Amino acid sequence: MKASTGNSAALSKNRPDIWELLIRIVIVIFSLICLLPFLHVVAKSLSSDSFVIANKVFLWPEGFTIEAYKKIFADASILRSLYVSVIVTVLFTILGMILTICAAYPLSRAQFKGRRVITFIFLFTMYFSGGIIPDYMNINNLGLLDTIWSLVLPLSFSVFNLLIMKTSLTSSIPVSLEESARIDGAGHFRILWSIVIPLSKPIIATLSLFYAVGRWNAYQDALFYIKHATELRPLQLKLYYLVIQATESFQMEATTVQLSNPEVLKASVVVFATLPILCIYPFVQKYFVQGVMLGAVKE
């Protein structure tokens, strides 16, 4: 009897769990949902215009060609725009993380009086804002139009990232550790620099990635604030103008064979603008996973 019970238990262990199988299937489906559209865009960017117009391109290039990428690099200012985007993204990320850390640390400490009121004031701005016109007037009155700081300063602080950082510091930095540092004579800046920041590398890397990706993909503020200083146009705005120009030319002279299909150009622009972030992401992936899991398990 005991032997039969042991055999059935062993068989049940070797038998695949139906729920685990379903979870794996769902993960594979969602992974394909995220991956297949990007593969389609890559295939379209490497295909000839005739196959794209005939809707014959799916996940593999048809009539392989790199003419669309040649048209992108034919503009001599494209590398200048890439350089501007890199500089703006780096400055934006550094400034955003400094502001986020300096705001999240005091709000995460229980001895800071009025922290709930200040947190509510920050949270209030997530639901109500002045709008585009007041923002433009503010930038104009500050004299920041056609300057690189108009792309760095206005959005360099994110309340959403602040709340994530505050929650992470509250759950991951023990109060006893801070109290022991105070007994040794450490002040707030010393505690922040020597204890809080080294212990918060995962969440700092995660939020840095959020800031960098958000700034890298943004172009609307540059469209409003960069008018005459064309040398300060970031890559996304430059590619936006390139696509608009190709689309208008294609609509005006749809029978001209020499003109590229705007769909091919759009696909190549998407791939060109996405590659830098894809190259950076593997280096911060381990910190990203750790940062997302912070506070997920309560011991």
Short mmCIF file of C-alpha atoms in Angstrom, two decimals:
data_model
loop_
_atom_site.label_atom_id
_atom_site.label_comp_id
_atom_site.label_asym_id
_atom_site.label_seq_id
_atom_site.Cartn_x
_atom_site.Cartn_y
_atom_site.Cartn_z
CA MET A 1 0.00 0.00 0.00
CA LYS A 2 2.81 2.37 0.93
CA ALA A 3 4.70 1.41 -2.22
CA SER A 4 1.71 2.23 -4.43
CA THR A 5 1.25 5.56 -2.66
CA GLY A 6 4.92 6.40 -3.19
CA ASN A 7 4.71 5.48 -6.88
CA SER A 8 1.64 7.66 -7.43
CA ALA A 9 3.37 10.57 -5.69
CA ALA A 10 6.44 10.12 -7.89
CA LEU A 11 4.26 10.01 -11.02
CA SER A 12 2.44 13.18 -9.95
CA LYS A 13 5.78 14.95 -9.48
CA ASN A 14 7.01 13.87 -12.93
CA ARG A 15 3.71 14.85 -14.54
CA PRO A 16 3.84 18.46 -15.87
CA ASP A 17 1.72 20.93 -13.96
CA ILE A 18 -1.13 22.20 -16.13
CA TRP A 19 -0.95 25.68 -14.61
CA GLU A 20 2.78 25.94 -15.20
CA LEU A 21 2.21 24.89 -18.80
CA LEU A 22 -0.49 27.52 -19.24
CA ILE A 23 1.76 30.21 -17.73
CA ARG A 24 4.54 29.30 -20.14
CA ILE A 25 2.15 29.43 -23.08
CA VAL A 26 0.84 32.85 -22.03
CA ILE A 27 4.40 34.18 -21.62
CA VAL A 28 5.35 32.90 -25.07
CA ILE A 29 2.24 34.47 -26.61
CA PHE A 30 2.89 37.86 -25.02
CA SER A 31 6.57 37.68 -26.00
CA LEU A 32 5.59 37.06 -29.61
CA ILE A 33 3.09 39.93 -29.46
CA CYS A 34 5.95 42.25 -28.47
CA LEU A 35 8.58 40.78 -30.80
CA LEU A 36 6.73 40.10 -34.06
CA PRO A 37 5.71 43.74 -34.78
CA PHE A 38 9.33 44.86 -34.39
CA LEU A 39 10.53 42.05 -36.69
CA HIS A 40 7.90 43.17 -39.20
CA VAL A 41 9.21 46.74 -39.06
CA VAL A 42 12.80 45.54 -39.51
CA ALA A 43 11.80 43.38 -42.47
CA LYS A 44 9.91 46.27 -44.04
CA SER A 45 12.88 48.61 -43.64
CA LEU A 46 15.11 46.14 -45.54
CA SER A 47 12.63 45.42 -48.35
CA SER A 48 12.20 47.08 -51.72
CA ASP A 49 9.36 49.53 -52.30
CA SER A 50 7.44 47.29 -54.70
CA PHE A 51 7.06 44.44 -52.21
CA VAL A 52 6.03 46.83 -49.41
CA ILE A 53 3.42 48.54 -51.61
CA ALA A 54 2.03 45.11 -52.55
CA ASN A 55 1.84 44.16 -48.84
CA LYS A 56 4.02 41.08 -49.37
CA VAL A 57 6.43 41.76 -46.51
CA PHE A 58 5.76 40.07 -43.18
CA LEU A 59 8.63 38.78 -41.05
CA TRP A 60 11.33 38.39 -43.69
CA PRO A 61 12.70 41.05 -46.08
CA GLU A 62 11.59 40.77 -49.69
CA GLY A 63 13.87 42.25 -52.31
CA PHE A 64 16.60 42.98 -49.77
CA THR A 65 17.92 46.53 -49.95
CA ILE A 66 19.34 49.18 -47.62
CA GLU A 67 18.31 52.19 -49.73
CA ALA A 68 16.12 53.56 -46.95
CA TYR A 69 19.07 53.67 -44.55
CA LYS A 70 21.21 55.30 -47.24
CA LYS A 71 18.60 58.05 -47.54
CA ILE A 72 18.74 58.61 -43.77
CA PHE A 73 22.53 58.95 -43.73
CA ALA A 74 22.49 61.05 -46.89
CA ASP A 75 21.52 64.01 -44.69
CA ALA A 76 24.82 65.30 -43.30
CA SER A 77 23.12 66.72 -40.21
CA ILE A 78 21.78 63.35 -39.07
CA LEU A 79 24.94 62.57 -37.08
CA ARG A 80 24.74 66.03 -35.53
CA SER A 81 21.19 65.29 -34.41
CA LEU A 82 22.34 61.95 -33.00
CA TYR A 83 25.03 63.75 -31.01
CA VAL A 84 22.47 66.26 -29.67
CA SER A 85 20.13 63.45 -28.63
CA VAL A 86 22.90 61.66 -26.75
CA ILE A 87 23.97 64.84 -24.91
CA VAL A 88 20.38 65.79 -24.04
CA THR A 89 19.56 62.26 -22.85
CA VAL A 90 22.65 62.05 -20.63
CA LEU A 91 22.07 65.50 -19.07
CA PHE A 92 18.36 64.80 -18.65
CA THR A 93 18.96 61.44 -16.96
CA ILE A 94 21.63 62.75 -14.58
CA LEU A 95 19.58 65.79 -13.56
CA GLY A 96 16.40 63.74 -13.23
CA MET A 97 18.05 61.18 -10.95
CA ILE A 98 19.64 63.89 -8.77
CA LEU A 99 16.27 65.58 -8.27
CA THR A 100 14.47 62.27 -7.72
CA ILE A 101 16.95 60.98 -5.12
CA CYS A 102 17.12 64.30 -3.25
CA ALA A 103 13.32 64.46 -3.10
CA ALA A 104 12.65 60.78 -2.35
CA TYR A 105 15.12 60.42 0.53
CA PRO A 106 13.56 62.97 2.94
CA LEU A 107 10.03 61.91 1.97
CA SER A 108 10.88 58.31 2.87
CA ARG A 109 12.06 59.17 6.40
CA ALA A 110 9.43 59.00 9.15
CA GLN A 111 11.04 61.82 11.17
CA PHE A 112 10.49 64.34 8.37
CA LYS A 113 7.46 66.42 9.40
CA GLY A 114 4.93 67.27 6.72
CA ARG A 115 6.10 64.57 4.34
CA ARG A 116 2.55 63.37 3.66
CA VAL A 117 1.40 66.85 2.69
CA ILE A 118 4.38 67.35 0.40
CA THR A 119 3.84 63.92 -1.15
CA PHE A 120 0.20 64.83 -1.82
CA ILE A 121 1.29 68.07 -3.50
CA PHE A 122 3.62 66.11 -5.77
CA LEU A 123 0.89 63.54 -6.46
CA PHE A 124 -1.62 66.29 -7.31
CA THR A 125 0.50 67.36 -10.30
CA MET A 126 0.10 63.92 -11.87
CA TYR A 127 -3.62 64.53 -12.39
CA PHE A 128 -3.70 68.25 -13.14
CA SER A 129 -1.30 70.30 -15.26
CA GLY A 130 -1.27 73.71 -16.91
CA GLY A 131 -1.19 72.39 -20.45
CA ILE A 132 0.95 73.02 -23.51
CA ILE A 133 0.31 76.77 -23.91
CA PRO A 134 1.29 77.75 -20.33
CA ASP A 135 4.37 75.53 -20.64
CA TYR A 136 5.40 77.28 -23.85
CA MET A 137 4.82 80.72 -22.33
CA ASN A 138 6.89 79.75 -19.30
CA ILE A 139 9.80 78.54 -21.44
CA ASN A 140 9.56 81.69 -23.55
CA ASN A 141 9.56 84.01 -20.50
CA LEU A 142 12.60 82.19 -19.09
CA GLY A 143 14.47 82.75 -22.35
CA LEU A 144 15.02 79.03 -22.95
CA LEU A 145 13.64 78.84 -26.48
CA ASP A 146 16.15 77.53 -29.03
CA THR A 147 18.48 76.36 -26.25
CA ILE A 148 19.44 72.86 -25.20
CA TRP A 149 18.09 73.53 -21.70
CA SER A 150 14.53 73.72 -23.05
CA LEU A 151 14.87 69.98 -23.71
CA VAL A 152 16.50 69.16 -20.35
CA LEU A 153 14.90 71.25 -17.59
CA PRO A 154 11.09 71.15 -18.11
CA LEU A 155 10.58 67.37 -17.84
CA SER A 156 13.65 66.43 -15.80
CA PHE A 157 11.56 65.59 -12.72
CA SER A 158 8.99 62.78 -12.78
CA VAL A 159 6.55 62.38 -9.90
CA PHE A 160 5.91 58.79 -10.95
CA ASN A 161 9.61 57.96 -10.61
CA LEU A 162 9.69 59.85 -7.32
CA LEU A 163 6.96 57.65 -5.85
CA ILE A 164 8.76 54.50 -7.01
CA MET A 165 12.03 55.72 -5.48
CA LYS A 166 10.32 56.74 -2.24
CA THR A 167 8.63 53.34 -1.89
CA SER A 168 11.89 51.56 -2.61
CA LEU A 169 13.84 53.55 -0.01
CA THR A 170 11.12 52.98 2.59
CA SER A 171 11.11 49.20 2.10
CA SER A 172 14.80 48.51 1.42
CA ILE A 173 16.71 50.86 3.77
CA PRO A 174 16.30 49.72 7.41
CA VAL A 175 15.70 52.45 9.97
CA SER A 176 18.18 50.74 12.32
CA LEU A 177 20.93 51.19 9.73
CA GLU A 178 20.28 54.92 9.58
CA GLU A 179 20.14 55.16 13.38
CA SER A 180 23.50 53.41 13.74
CA ALA A 181 25.02 55.85 11.27
CA ARG A 182 23.60 58.77 13.27
CA ILE A 183 25.19 57.37 16.45
CA ASP A 184 28.53 57.38 14.62
CA GLY A 185 28.02 61.07 13.84
CA ALA A 186 26.91 60.85 10.20
CA GLY A 187 24.63 63.57 8.86
CA HIS A 188 21.89 63.31 6.24
CA PHE A 189 24.19 63.93 3.27
CA ARG A 190 26.70 61.42 4.56
CA ILE A 191 23.97 58.81 5.06
CA LEU A 192 22.57 59.52 1.61
CA TRP A 193 25.95 59.27 -0.13
CA SER A 194 27.50 56.40 1.82
CA ILE A 195 24.51 54.21 2.68
CA VAL A 196 21.36 54.99 0.71
CA ILE A 197 22.83 55.35 -2.79
CA PRO A 198 25.09 52.23 -2.65
CA LEU A 199 22.16 50.12 -1.40
CA SER A 200 19.81 51.53 -4.05
CA LYS A 201 21.78 50.73 -7.22
CA PRO A 202 19.06 48.46 -8.71
CA ILE A 203 16.28 51.04 -8.41
CA ILE A 204 18.61 53.84 -9.53
CA ALA A 205 19.51 51.85 -12.65
CA THR A 206 15.83 51.11 -13.29
CA LEU A 207 14.72 54.74 -13.00
CA SER A 208 17.71 55.91 -15.03
CA LEU A 209 16.53 53.63 -17.82
CA PHE A 210 13.01 55.09 -17.51
CA TYR A 211 14.36 58.63 -17.75
CA ALA A 212 16.69 57.83 -20.65
CA VAL A 213 14.07 55.99 -22.73
CA GLY A 214 11.45 58.68 -22.08
CA ARG A 215 13.81 61.47 -23.16
CA TRP A 216 15.19 59.54 -26.13
CA ASN A 217 11.74 58.87 -27.60
CA ALA A 218 10.36 62.38 -27.00
CA TYR A 219 10.21 64.91 -29.83
CA GLN A 220 7.08 66.99 -29.17
CA ASP A 221 8.82 69.46 -26.84
CA ALA A 222 11.63 69.90 -29.37
CA LEU A 223 9.01 70.55 -32.04
CA PHE A 224 7.66 73.46 -29.94
CA TYR A 225 10.83 74.88 -28.41
CA ILE A 226 13.48 74.43 -31.16
CA LYS A 227 12.47 76.63 -34.10
CA HIS A 228 15.44 78.51 -35.50
CA ALA A 229 18.41 76.69 -33.97
CA THR A 230 18.32 73.76 -36.39
CA GLU A 231 21.66 72.48 -35.08
CA LEU A 232 19.92 71.67 -31.76
CA ARG A 233 17.25 69.44 -33.25
CA PRO A 234 17.42 65.98 -31.63
CA LEU A 235 17.42 62.81 -33.65
CA GLN A 236 13.72 62.07 -33.22
CA LEU A 237 12.68 65.51 -34.46
CA LYS A 238 15.08 65.28 -37.39
CA LEU A 239 13.69 61.90 -38.38
CA TYR A 240 10.16 63.25 -37.96
CA TYR A 241 10.85 66.01 -40.47
CA LEU A 242 12.47 63.48 -42.79
CA VAL A 243 9.39 61.25 -42.76
CA ILE A 244 7.04 64.23 -43.25
CA GLN A 245 9.10 65.43 -46.20
CA ALA A 246 9.08 61.99 -47.82
CA THR A 247 5.34 61.57 -47.24
CA GLU A 248 4.49 64.94 -48.83
CA SER A 249 6.76 64.24 -51.81
CA PHE A 250 5.19 60.81 -52.26
CA GLN A 251 1.69 62.28 -52.20
CA MET A 252 2.54 65.02 -54.71
CA GLU A 253 4.35 62.74 -57.16
CA ALA A 254 3.01 59.28 -56.51
CA THR A 255 4.04 58.05 -59.98
CA THR A 256 7.71 58.95 -59.66
CA VAL A 257 9.69 55.74 -59.39
CA GLN A 258 12.74 57.37 -57.81
CA LEU A 259 10.86 58.39 -54.68
CA SER A 260 10.95 55.98 -51.73
CA ASN A 261 7.79 54.61 -50.25
CA PRO A 262 7.17 56.52 -46.97
CA GLU A 263 6.28 53.26 -45.23
CA VAL A 264 9.78 51.91 -45.90
CA LEU A 265 11.34 55.15 -44.72
CA LYS A 266 9.20 55.18 -41.57
CA ALA A 267 10.24 51.60 -40.78
CA SER A 268 13.93 52.40 -41.21
CA VAL A 269 13.53 55.50 -39.03
CA VAL A 270 11.95 53.42 -36.25
CA VAL A 271 14.79 50.87 -36.38
CA PHE A 272 17.47 53.58 -36.53
CA ALA A 273 16.04 55.41 -33.50
CA THR A 274 15.52 52.21 -31.49
CA LEU A 275 18.95 50.63 -31.93
CA PRO A 276 20.83 52.85 -29.39
CA ILE A 277 18.40 51.95 -26.60
CA LEU A 278 18.54 48.27 -27.55
CA CYS A 279 22.33 48.39 -27.30
CA ILE A 280 22.24 49.96 -23.82
CA TYR A 281 19.48 47.81 -22.33
CA PRO A 282 21.49 44.54 -21.93
CA PHE A 283 24.01 46.31 -19.67
CA VAL A 284 21.32 47.45 -17.21
CA GLN A 285 18.99 44.47 -17.52
CA LYS A 286 20.16 42.77 -14.31
CA TYR A 287 19.65 45.98 -12.32
CA PHE A 288 16.30 46.48 -14.03
CA VAL A 289 15.03 43.07 -12.89
CA GLN A 290 16.28 43.65 -9.33
CA GLY A 291 14.71 47.11 -9.22
CA VAL A 292 11.33 45.85 -10.38
CA MET A 293 11.34 43.10 -7.73
CA LEU A 294 12.25 45.47 -4.86
CA GLY A 295 9.48 45.46 -2.31
CA ALA A 296 7.59 42.70 -4.14
CA VAL A 297 8.19 40.23 -1.29
CA LYS A 298 7.59 41.25 2.31
CA GLU A 299 9.62 39.27 4.81
#
